[in-house]
Every structure is written in C-alpha cells, then in structure tokens.
Coordinates of C-alpha atoms in Angstrom, one line a residue:
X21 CA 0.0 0.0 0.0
X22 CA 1.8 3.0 -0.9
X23 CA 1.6 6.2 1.6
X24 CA -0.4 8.7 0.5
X25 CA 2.1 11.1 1.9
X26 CA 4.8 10.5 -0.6
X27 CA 2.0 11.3 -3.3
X28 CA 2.3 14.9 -2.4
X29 CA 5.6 17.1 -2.7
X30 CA 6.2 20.7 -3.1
X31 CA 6.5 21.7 -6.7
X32 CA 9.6 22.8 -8.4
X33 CA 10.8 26.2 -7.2
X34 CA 13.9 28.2 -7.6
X35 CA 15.9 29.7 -4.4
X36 CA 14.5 33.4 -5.3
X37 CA 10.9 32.1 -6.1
X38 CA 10.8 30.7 -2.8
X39 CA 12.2 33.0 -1.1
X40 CA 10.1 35.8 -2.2
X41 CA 6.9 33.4 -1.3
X42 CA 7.8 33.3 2.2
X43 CA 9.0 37.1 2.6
X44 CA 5.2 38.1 1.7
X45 CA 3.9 35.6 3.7
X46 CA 6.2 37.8 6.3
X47 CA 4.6 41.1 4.7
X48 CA 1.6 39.6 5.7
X49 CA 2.0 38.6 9.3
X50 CA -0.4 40.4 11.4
X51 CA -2.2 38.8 14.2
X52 CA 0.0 36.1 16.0
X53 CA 0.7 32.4 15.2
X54 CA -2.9 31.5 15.3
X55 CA -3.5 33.8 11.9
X56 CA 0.0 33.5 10.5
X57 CA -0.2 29.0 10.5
X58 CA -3.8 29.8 9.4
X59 CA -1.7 31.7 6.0
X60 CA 0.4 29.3 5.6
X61 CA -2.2 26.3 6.0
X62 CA -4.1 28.3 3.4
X63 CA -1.5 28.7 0.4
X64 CA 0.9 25.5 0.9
X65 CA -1.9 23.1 1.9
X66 CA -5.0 24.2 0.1
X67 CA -4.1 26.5 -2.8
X68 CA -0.9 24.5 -3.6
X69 CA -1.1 21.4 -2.4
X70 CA 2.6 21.2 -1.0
X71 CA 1.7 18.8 1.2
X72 CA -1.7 17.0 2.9
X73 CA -3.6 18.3 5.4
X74 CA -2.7 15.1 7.9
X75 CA 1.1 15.3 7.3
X76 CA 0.7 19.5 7.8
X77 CA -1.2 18.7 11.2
X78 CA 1.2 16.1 12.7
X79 CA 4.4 18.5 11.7
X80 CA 2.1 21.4 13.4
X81 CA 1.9 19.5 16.8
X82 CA 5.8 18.2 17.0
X83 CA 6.3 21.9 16.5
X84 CA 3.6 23.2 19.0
X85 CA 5.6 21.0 21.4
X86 CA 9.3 21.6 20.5
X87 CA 10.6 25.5 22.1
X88 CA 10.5 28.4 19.3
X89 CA 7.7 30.5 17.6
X90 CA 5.8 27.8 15.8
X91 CA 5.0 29.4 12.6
X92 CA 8.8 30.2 11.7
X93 CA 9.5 26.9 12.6
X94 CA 7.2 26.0 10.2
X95 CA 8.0 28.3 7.2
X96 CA 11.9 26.7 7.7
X97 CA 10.4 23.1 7.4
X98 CA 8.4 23.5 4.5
X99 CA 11.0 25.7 3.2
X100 CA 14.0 23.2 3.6
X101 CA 10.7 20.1 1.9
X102 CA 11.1 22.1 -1.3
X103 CA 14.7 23.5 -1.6
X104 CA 16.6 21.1 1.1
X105 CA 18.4 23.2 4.1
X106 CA 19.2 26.1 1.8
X107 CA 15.3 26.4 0.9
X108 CA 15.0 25.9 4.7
X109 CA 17.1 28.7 5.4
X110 CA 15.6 31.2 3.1
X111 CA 12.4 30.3 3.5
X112 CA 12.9 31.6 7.7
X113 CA 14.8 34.5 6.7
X114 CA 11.8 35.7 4.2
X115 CA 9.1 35.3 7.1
X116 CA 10.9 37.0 9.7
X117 CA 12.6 39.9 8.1
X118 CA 10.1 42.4 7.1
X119 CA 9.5 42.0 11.0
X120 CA 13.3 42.3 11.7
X121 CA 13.4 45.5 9.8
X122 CA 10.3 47.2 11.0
X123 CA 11.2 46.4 14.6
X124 CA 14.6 48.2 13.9
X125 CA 13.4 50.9 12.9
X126 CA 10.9 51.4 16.0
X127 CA 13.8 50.5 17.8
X128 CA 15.7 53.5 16.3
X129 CA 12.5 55.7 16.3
X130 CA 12.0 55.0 20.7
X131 CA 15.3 55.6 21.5
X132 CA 15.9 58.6 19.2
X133 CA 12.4 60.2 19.7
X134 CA 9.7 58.5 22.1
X135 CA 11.6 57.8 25.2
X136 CA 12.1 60.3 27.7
X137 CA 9.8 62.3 26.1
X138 CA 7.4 63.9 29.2
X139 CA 4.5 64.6 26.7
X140 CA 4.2 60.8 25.8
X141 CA 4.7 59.2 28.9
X142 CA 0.7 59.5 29.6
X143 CA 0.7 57.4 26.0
X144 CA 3.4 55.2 27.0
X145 CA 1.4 54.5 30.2
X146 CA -1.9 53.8 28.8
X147 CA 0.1 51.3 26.6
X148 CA 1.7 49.3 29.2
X149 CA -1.7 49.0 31.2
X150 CA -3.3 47.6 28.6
X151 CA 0.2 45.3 27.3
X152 CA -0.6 44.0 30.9
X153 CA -4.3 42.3 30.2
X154 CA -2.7 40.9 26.8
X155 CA 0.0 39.3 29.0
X156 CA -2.9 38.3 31.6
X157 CA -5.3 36.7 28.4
X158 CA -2.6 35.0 27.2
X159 CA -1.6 33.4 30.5
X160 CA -5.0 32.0 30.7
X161 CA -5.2 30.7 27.1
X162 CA -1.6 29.1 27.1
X163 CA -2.8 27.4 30.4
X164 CA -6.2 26.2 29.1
X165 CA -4.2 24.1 26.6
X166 CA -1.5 23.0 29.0
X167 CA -2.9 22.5 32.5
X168 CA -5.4 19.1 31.3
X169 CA -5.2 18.1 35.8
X170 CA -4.6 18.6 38.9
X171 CA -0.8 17.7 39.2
X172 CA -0.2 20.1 36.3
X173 CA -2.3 22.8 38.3
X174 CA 0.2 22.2 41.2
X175 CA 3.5 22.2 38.7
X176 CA 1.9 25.5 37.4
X177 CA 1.3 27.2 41.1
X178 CA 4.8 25.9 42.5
X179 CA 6.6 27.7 39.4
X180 CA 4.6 30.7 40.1
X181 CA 5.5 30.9 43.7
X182 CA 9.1 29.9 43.1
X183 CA 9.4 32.6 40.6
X184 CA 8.4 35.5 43.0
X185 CA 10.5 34.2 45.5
X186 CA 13.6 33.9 43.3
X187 CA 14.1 30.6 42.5
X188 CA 16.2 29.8 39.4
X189 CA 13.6 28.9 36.4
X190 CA 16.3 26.4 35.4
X191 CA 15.1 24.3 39.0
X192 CA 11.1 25.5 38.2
X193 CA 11.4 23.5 34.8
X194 CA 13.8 20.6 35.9
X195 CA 11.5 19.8 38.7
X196 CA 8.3 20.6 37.1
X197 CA 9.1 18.3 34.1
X198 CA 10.5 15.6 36.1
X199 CA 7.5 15.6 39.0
X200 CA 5.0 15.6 36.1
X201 CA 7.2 12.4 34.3
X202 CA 6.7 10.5 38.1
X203 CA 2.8 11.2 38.6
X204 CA 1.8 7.8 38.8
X205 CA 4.1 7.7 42.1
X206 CA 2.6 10.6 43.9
X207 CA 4.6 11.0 47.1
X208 CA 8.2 10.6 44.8
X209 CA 6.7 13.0 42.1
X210 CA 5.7 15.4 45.6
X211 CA 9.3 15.3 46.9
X212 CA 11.4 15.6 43.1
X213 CA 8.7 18.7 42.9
X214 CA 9.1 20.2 45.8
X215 CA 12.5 19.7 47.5
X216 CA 14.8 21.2 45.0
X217 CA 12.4 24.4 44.6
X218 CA 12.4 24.8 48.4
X219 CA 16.1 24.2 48.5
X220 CA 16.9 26.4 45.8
X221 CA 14.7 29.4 47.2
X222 CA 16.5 28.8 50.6
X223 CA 20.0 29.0 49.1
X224 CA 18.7 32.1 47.2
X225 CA 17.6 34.1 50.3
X226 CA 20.5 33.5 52.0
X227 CA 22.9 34.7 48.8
X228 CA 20.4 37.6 48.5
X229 CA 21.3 38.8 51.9
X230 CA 24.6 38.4 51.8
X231 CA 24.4 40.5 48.5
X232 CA 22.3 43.3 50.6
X233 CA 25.4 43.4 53.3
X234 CA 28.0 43.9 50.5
X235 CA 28.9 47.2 48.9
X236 CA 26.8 47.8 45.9
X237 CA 28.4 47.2 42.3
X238 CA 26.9 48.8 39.2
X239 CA 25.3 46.6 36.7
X240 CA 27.8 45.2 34.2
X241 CA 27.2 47.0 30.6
X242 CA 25.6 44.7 27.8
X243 CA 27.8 43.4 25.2
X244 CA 27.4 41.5 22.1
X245 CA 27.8 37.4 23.5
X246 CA 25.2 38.6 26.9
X247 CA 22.7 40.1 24.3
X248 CA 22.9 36.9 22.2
X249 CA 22.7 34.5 25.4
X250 CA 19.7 35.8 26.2
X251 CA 17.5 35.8 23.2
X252 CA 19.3 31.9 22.9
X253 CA 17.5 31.3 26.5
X254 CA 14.6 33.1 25.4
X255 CA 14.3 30.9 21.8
X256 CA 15.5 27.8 24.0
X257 CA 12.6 27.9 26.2
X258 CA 9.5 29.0 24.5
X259 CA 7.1 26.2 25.4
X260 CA 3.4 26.8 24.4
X261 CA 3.6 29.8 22.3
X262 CA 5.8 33.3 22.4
X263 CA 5.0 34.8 25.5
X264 CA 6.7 32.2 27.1
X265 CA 10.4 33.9 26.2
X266 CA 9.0 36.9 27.9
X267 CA 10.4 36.1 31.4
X268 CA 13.6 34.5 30.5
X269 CA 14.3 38.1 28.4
X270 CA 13.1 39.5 30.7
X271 CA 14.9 38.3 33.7
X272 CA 18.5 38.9 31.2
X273 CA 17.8 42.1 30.4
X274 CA 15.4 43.8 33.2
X275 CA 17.2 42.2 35.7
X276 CA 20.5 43.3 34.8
X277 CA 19.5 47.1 34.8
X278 CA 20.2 47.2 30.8
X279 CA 16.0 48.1 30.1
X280 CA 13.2 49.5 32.0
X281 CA 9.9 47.2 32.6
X282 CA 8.5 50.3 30.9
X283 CA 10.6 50.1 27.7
X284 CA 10.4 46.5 28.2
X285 CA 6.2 46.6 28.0
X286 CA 6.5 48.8 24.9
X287 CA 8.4 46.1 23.0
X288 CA 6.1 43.7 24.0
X289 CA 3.0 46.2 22.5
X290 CA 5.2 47.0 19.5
X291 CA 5.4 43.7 18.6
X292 CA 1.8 42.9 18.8
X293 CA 1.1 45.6 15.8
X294 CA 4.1 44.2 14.0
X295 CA 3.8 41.7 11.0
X296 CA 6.0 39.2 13.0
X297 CA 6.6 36.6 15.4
X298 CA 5.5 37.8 18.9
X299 CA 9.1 36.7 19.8
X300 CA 10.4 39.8 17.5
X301 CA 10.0 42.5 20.9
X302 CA 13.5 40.7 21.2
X303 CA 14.9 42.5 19.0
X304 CA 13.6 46.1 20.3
X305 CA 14.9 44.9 24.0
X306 CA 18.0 44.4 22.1
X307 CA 18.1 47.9 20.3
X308 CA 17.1 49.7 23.8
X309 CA 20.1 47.7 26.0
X310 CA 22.6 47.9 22.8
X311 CA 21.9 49.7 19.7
X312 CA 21.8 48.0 16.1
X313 CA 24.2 45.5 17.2
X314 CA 22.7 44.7 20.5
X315 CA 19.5 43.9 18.2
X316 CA 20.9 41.8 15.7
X317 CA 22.6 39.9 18.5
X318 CA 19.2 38.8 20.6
X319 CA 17.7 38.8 17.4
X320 CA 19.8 35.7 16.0
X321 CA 19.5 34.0 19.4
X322 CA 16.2 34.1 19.4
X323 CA 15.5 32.7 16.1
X324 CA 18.8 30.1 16.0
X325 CA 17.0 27.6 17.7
X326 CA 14.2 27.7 15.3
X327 CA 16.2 27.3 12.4
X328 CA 17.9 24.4 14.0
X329 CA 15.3 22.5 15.5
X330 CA 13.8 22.0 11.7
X331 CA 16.6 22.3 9.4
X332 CA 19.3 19.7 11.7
X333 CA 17.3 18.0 14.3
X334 CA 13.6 17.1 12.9
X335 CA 14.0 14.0 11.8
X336 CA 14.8 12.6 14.8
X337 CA 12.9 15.1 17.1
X338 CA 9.8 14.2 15.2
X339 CA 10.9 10.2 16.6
X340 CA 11.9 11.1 19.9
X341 CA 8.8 13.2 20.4
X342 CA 6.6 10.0 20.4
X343 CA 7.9 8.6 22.8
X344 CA 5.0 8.7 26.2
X345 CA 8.3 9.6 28.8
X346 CA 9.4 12.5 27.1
X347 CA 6.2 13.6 26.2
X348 CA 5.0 13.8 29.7
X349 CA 8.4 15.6 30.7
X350 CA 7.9 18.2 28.1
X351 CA 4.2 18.7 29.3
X352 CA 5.9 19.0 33.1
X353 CA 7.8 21.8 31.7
X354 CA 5.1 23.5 29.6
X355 CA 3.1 24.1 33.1
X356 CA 6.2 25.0 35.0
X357 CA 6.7 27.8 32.3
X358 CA 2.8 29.0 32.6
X359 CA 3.4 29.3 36.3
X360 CA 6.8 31.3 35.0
X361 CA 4.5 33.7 33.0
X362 CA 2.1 34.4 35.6
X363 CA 4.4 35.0 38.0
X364 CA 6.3 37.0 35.4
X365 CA 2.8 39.2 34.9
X366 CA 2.9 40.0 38.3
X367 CA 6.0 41.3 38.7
X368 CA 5.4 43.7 35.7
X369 CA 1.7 45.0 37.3
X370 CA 4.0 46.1 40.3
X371 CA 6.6 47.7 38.5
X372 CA 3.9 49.2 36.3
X373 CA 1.7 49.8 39.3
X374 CA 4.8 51.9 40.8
X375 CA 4.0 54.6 38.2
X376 CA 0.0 55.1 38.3
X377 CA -0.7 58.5 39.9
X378 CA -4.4 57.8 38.6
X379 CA -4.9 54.2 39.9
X380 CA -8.6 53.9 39.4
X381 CA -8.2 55.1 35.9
X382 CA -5.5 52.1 35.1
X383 CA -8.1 49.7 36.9
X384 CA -10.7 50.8 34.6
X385 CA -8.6 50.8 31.4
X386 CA -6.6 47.2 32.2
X387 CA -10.7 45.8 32.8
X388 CA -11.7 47.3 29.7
X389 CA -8.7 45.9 27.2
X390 CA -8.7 42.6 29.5
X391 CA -12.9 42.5 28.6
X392 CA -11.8 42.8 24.9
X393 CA -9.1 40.5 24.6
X394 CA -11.4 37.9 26.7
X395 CA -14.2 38.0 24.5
X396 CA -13.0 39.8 20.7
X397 CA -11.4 37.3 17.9
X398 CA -9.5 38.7 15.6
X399 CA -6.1 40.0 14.0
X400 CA -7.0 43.1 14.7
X401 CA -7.7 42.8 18.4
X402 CA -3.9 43.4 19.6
X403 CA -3.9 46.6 17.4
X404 CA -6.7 47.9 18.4
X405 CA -5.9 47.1 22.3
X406 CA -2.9 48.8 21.8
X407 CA -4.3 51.5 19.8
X408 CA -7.1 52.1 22.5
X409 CA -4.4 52.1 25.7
X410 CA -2.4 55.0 23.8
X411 CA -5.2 56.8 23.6
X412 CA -6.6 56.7 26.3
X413 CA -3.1 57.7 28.1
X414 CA -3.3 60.4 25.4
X415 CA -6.3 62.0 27.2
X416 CA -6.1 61.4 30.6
X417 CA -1.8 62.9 30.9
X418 CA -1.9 65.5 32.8

C-alpha cells in the first residue's frame, strides 16, 4: 500500500521564487501564530497542495511541542521540503525579516524620539496597562491548553510561587518536568517537585542577603555574547507559544539594569502591531540595551534555535517526540513555564503599578482591554488594544 504522503511534494521552485513566497507571507503577518499558520495552511496546503492536510497537522503538533515560535519553525520546514536546508534557510529569513526590519526601525524611532519624552509618557502609560491584560489573556489561554489536571495545576502554582520568591527557572522547569514524568508515584513526584524548589529558594535568600550586606556594584554594561545568550535562553525555552520567552528576556535584560519594565512593556506592544513573530519584541529589547548591534545579536539567538530545530534535528525530534516519557516531561515543563509567566505578569503590574498616579483610571482601562481580549477574535484585536491604551493615556496625561 503506498503512503499517501509520498504522493504529495512541493513543486519545483527556484531559491529566489521561494524565497520571495515566504518574505510576503512575512509582509503579511499580522495577528500572531494563530493567523500566521492559518496563511500558511491556506496557500501551501489548500491552494498549492505542497503537502496534505494530515502530514501538515502532525508536523504542526511536533512543533507546538518543541521551544521556538511555531510558525517560523514551520516556514523553515516547508521551506527546507522544497529546496533542502538552503530552501529551509531562506524560507525563515523571508518570514521574519520584514518583522526584523520594521522592529529596527521602532527600535531606532524609541530611542531617538519616544523615550524620555514627558509629553508621551501619559501614552506610554496607557500602553503598558493595557500590554498588561494581553499578557494576563494569554496566560489563561496558554494554560487552558497545557494545564489538562490537577498535578499540572500544582506544577503551574509551585513555578509561580518559586518565581516571585527567586528561584532559578532552570530548577522551576527541571522539577516541574520531572514531578509531572513521576505522577503515577505521587509521594516521589511530591518530593522531586518540591525539595529542589524549596532548597533552591532557601540558598537564594541567603545569597540575596549576603548580596544586601556587601557594597553595591553597578550593573555590568551589555555586550554583544550577553545580548545573544539571552534571546538563545529566550528561543530555547518557548514552550506553548511566544509569550513564554518573555520572562527568561526579561529576567536577562530587566534584571541586569540594561532596560526599564517600561521600555520593556513597549516592546512587547510593539510587537503585537508588527507583522512578526511575537518573539520579535526581542529585538527592540535588544536595540534599547545595545543599539543595532545589541538587536541583531538577541535577534539571532532568538531565532537560532528555530532554524535548527527543523533544518538539523527534525527527523529525529519528530521520533523522539513519540515517545510517552518525554512527552510527559515536556508537558511537566510547559506548566512549570505558565506558572513562569504568571508570575512574570505579576512582577510587571507592580513595576507598572509603581508609576499610576491615577490608579482607578488604570483599573478601569486594564478591565476594559482585559474585557476585549477575553471576548474579541480577531487579528485586529492586539492593534486595536494597543491603539485604544495610547489613547486613552493620550487623554487622561496630565
């Protein structure tokens, strides 16, 4: 019986033709992965016929599980089904550029002309509120697909808990992903849950004091290699969609003084309106901590493991993925990170909170674009939500 698979390839294409296909489908990214698979799904699967709608969902769900942004992983596979690892290659460049460049040049545009500017910091304001409900709406939707019972519930509440009391995530995942691989054994999955968090937070606390009663040092300058580590941790560890790389950025970028949670929440907003990957606000944290360079640098972290996952590993990812262990491991660490996020949320309402003068005004405006997120479909939703927050800064700054 021959596979029906096989039946179907891409047609012939040259490198330029297919490059060009995928840098429009980049032109045309607006409205997150949801819309941008949904583009792809449209032209490659039913237009084209580059390859059947079983074999397009199964390649979907290895990717939904692997870390990266989903629909550039995608664009490199099919990319690299038509033209081998060089088709792969250009096909990922095409999608993501036009968001590379238009990111740059907001990058270019805040720095130069938008930050520090006292008249727009009423906009800026009503932005970040309203960046905050996003953040909140996609918590709950990531953890509506992820958190299926109760031991992933308590995963997702011990990784929020550890997070705000400064546990390493490194410990959140390992133990969230092991405990979850161990739930038929309860009291073992408990302890392998619970002991290294616990133990972790304690040798935190203890460092974090002994850091208080030392002489303060300033906050070492970004360079080049620390920009690209962190969009590599941030690519590395997007499980379940891109606003999972928002707290490991965060964490190497906030956290060492080199952007604002202000500047940070604009990225975030920025890239929401942008024909991109949501992971592209990488890039503008990049552009704020280090200029063109700094960019570029998060910018190829970010995206290296998303090349490399499809154009060296898939084959055997797409094996390794079936097996039931690793599965449940994976899903271990996909709640751990939704407890991340949440935490993560948190921690930017405060900072964010810090800088309300008007706080029953912010209430009101983060229920409002929270109301709309919750119940609006739509590529234009994130626009418009962003849209609505500047205004509404706009005409409430004093």
């Amino acid at each position: 019986m021959t596979d029906p698979i096989a039946d179907i390839q891409p047609p012939r294409i040259s490198l330029i033709a297919l490059f060009l296909k995928f840098l429009r489908f980049g032109v045309l990214a607006f409205g997150g992965p949801v819309a941008q698979i949904a583009m792809v799904r449209q032209a490659l699967v039913e237009e084209e016929h580059w390859i059947t709608s079983g074999r397009f969902n199964r390649l979907l769900a290895v990717l939904q599980i692997l870390p990266g942004p989903e629909a550039h992983e995608l664009c490199v596979h099919l990319g690299m089904m038509a033209r081998g690892r060089l088709g792969g290659l250009l096909a990922g460049l095409g999608f993501m550029l036009p968001g590379l460049a238009l990111m740059m040049v907001a990058g270019w545009l805040y720095v130069g002309w938008i930050a520090g500017n006292a008249g727009l910091a009423g906009v800026l304001l009503g932005v970040q509120i309203v960046v905050l409900a996003i953040i909140l709406r996609a918590v709950v939707r990531i953890g509506q697909h992820i958190i299926e019972d109760r031991m992933l519930a308590v995963i997702a509440m011990v990784a929020l808990v550890s997070t705000l009391v400064d546990v390493p995530f490194w410990v959140i995942l390992i133990a969230g992903g092991v405990a979850y691989a161990l739930a038929d054994r309860p009291v073992i999955a408990a302890l392998v849950l619970i002991v290294p968090v616990v133990g972790a937070g304690m040798i935190g606390h203890f460092a974090g004091e002994a850091e208080t009663a030392a002489p303060m040092v300033a906050a070492a300058p970004a360079t080049v290699a620390m920009l690209f580590i962190a969009g590599l941790k941030g690519g590395l560890l997007t499980f379940g969609g891109a606003y999972t790389a928002i707290p490991y950025v965060r964490a190497d970028t906030v956290g060492r003084g080199w952007i604002s949670d202000s500047a940070f929440l604009d990225g975030i907003a920025l890239a929401g309106i942008l024909p991109a990957p949501l992971v592209i606000f990488a890039t503008f944290v990049g552009y704020v901590a280090g200029g063109p360079v700094g960019a570029l640098a998060v910018t190829a972290g970010m995206f290296l493991p998303a090349f490399a996952f499809s154009m060296i590993f898939f084959e055997r990812l797409e094996a390794v993925v079936e097996n039931p262990a690793l599965h449940r491991m994976l899903t271990g660490v996909a709640a751990a990170v939704v407890g991340v996020i949440a935490a993560t949320f948190v921690q930017l309402a405060q900072a964010t909170g810090a800088r309300v003068d008007k706080p029953v005004f912010a209430i009101l405006l983060f229920m409002a674009a929270l109301a709309v997120a919750w119940r609006v479909k739509g590529t234009w939703v994130t626009p418009a939500i962003v849209a609505g927050g500047a205004l509404a800064g706009w005409l409430i700054a004093p």
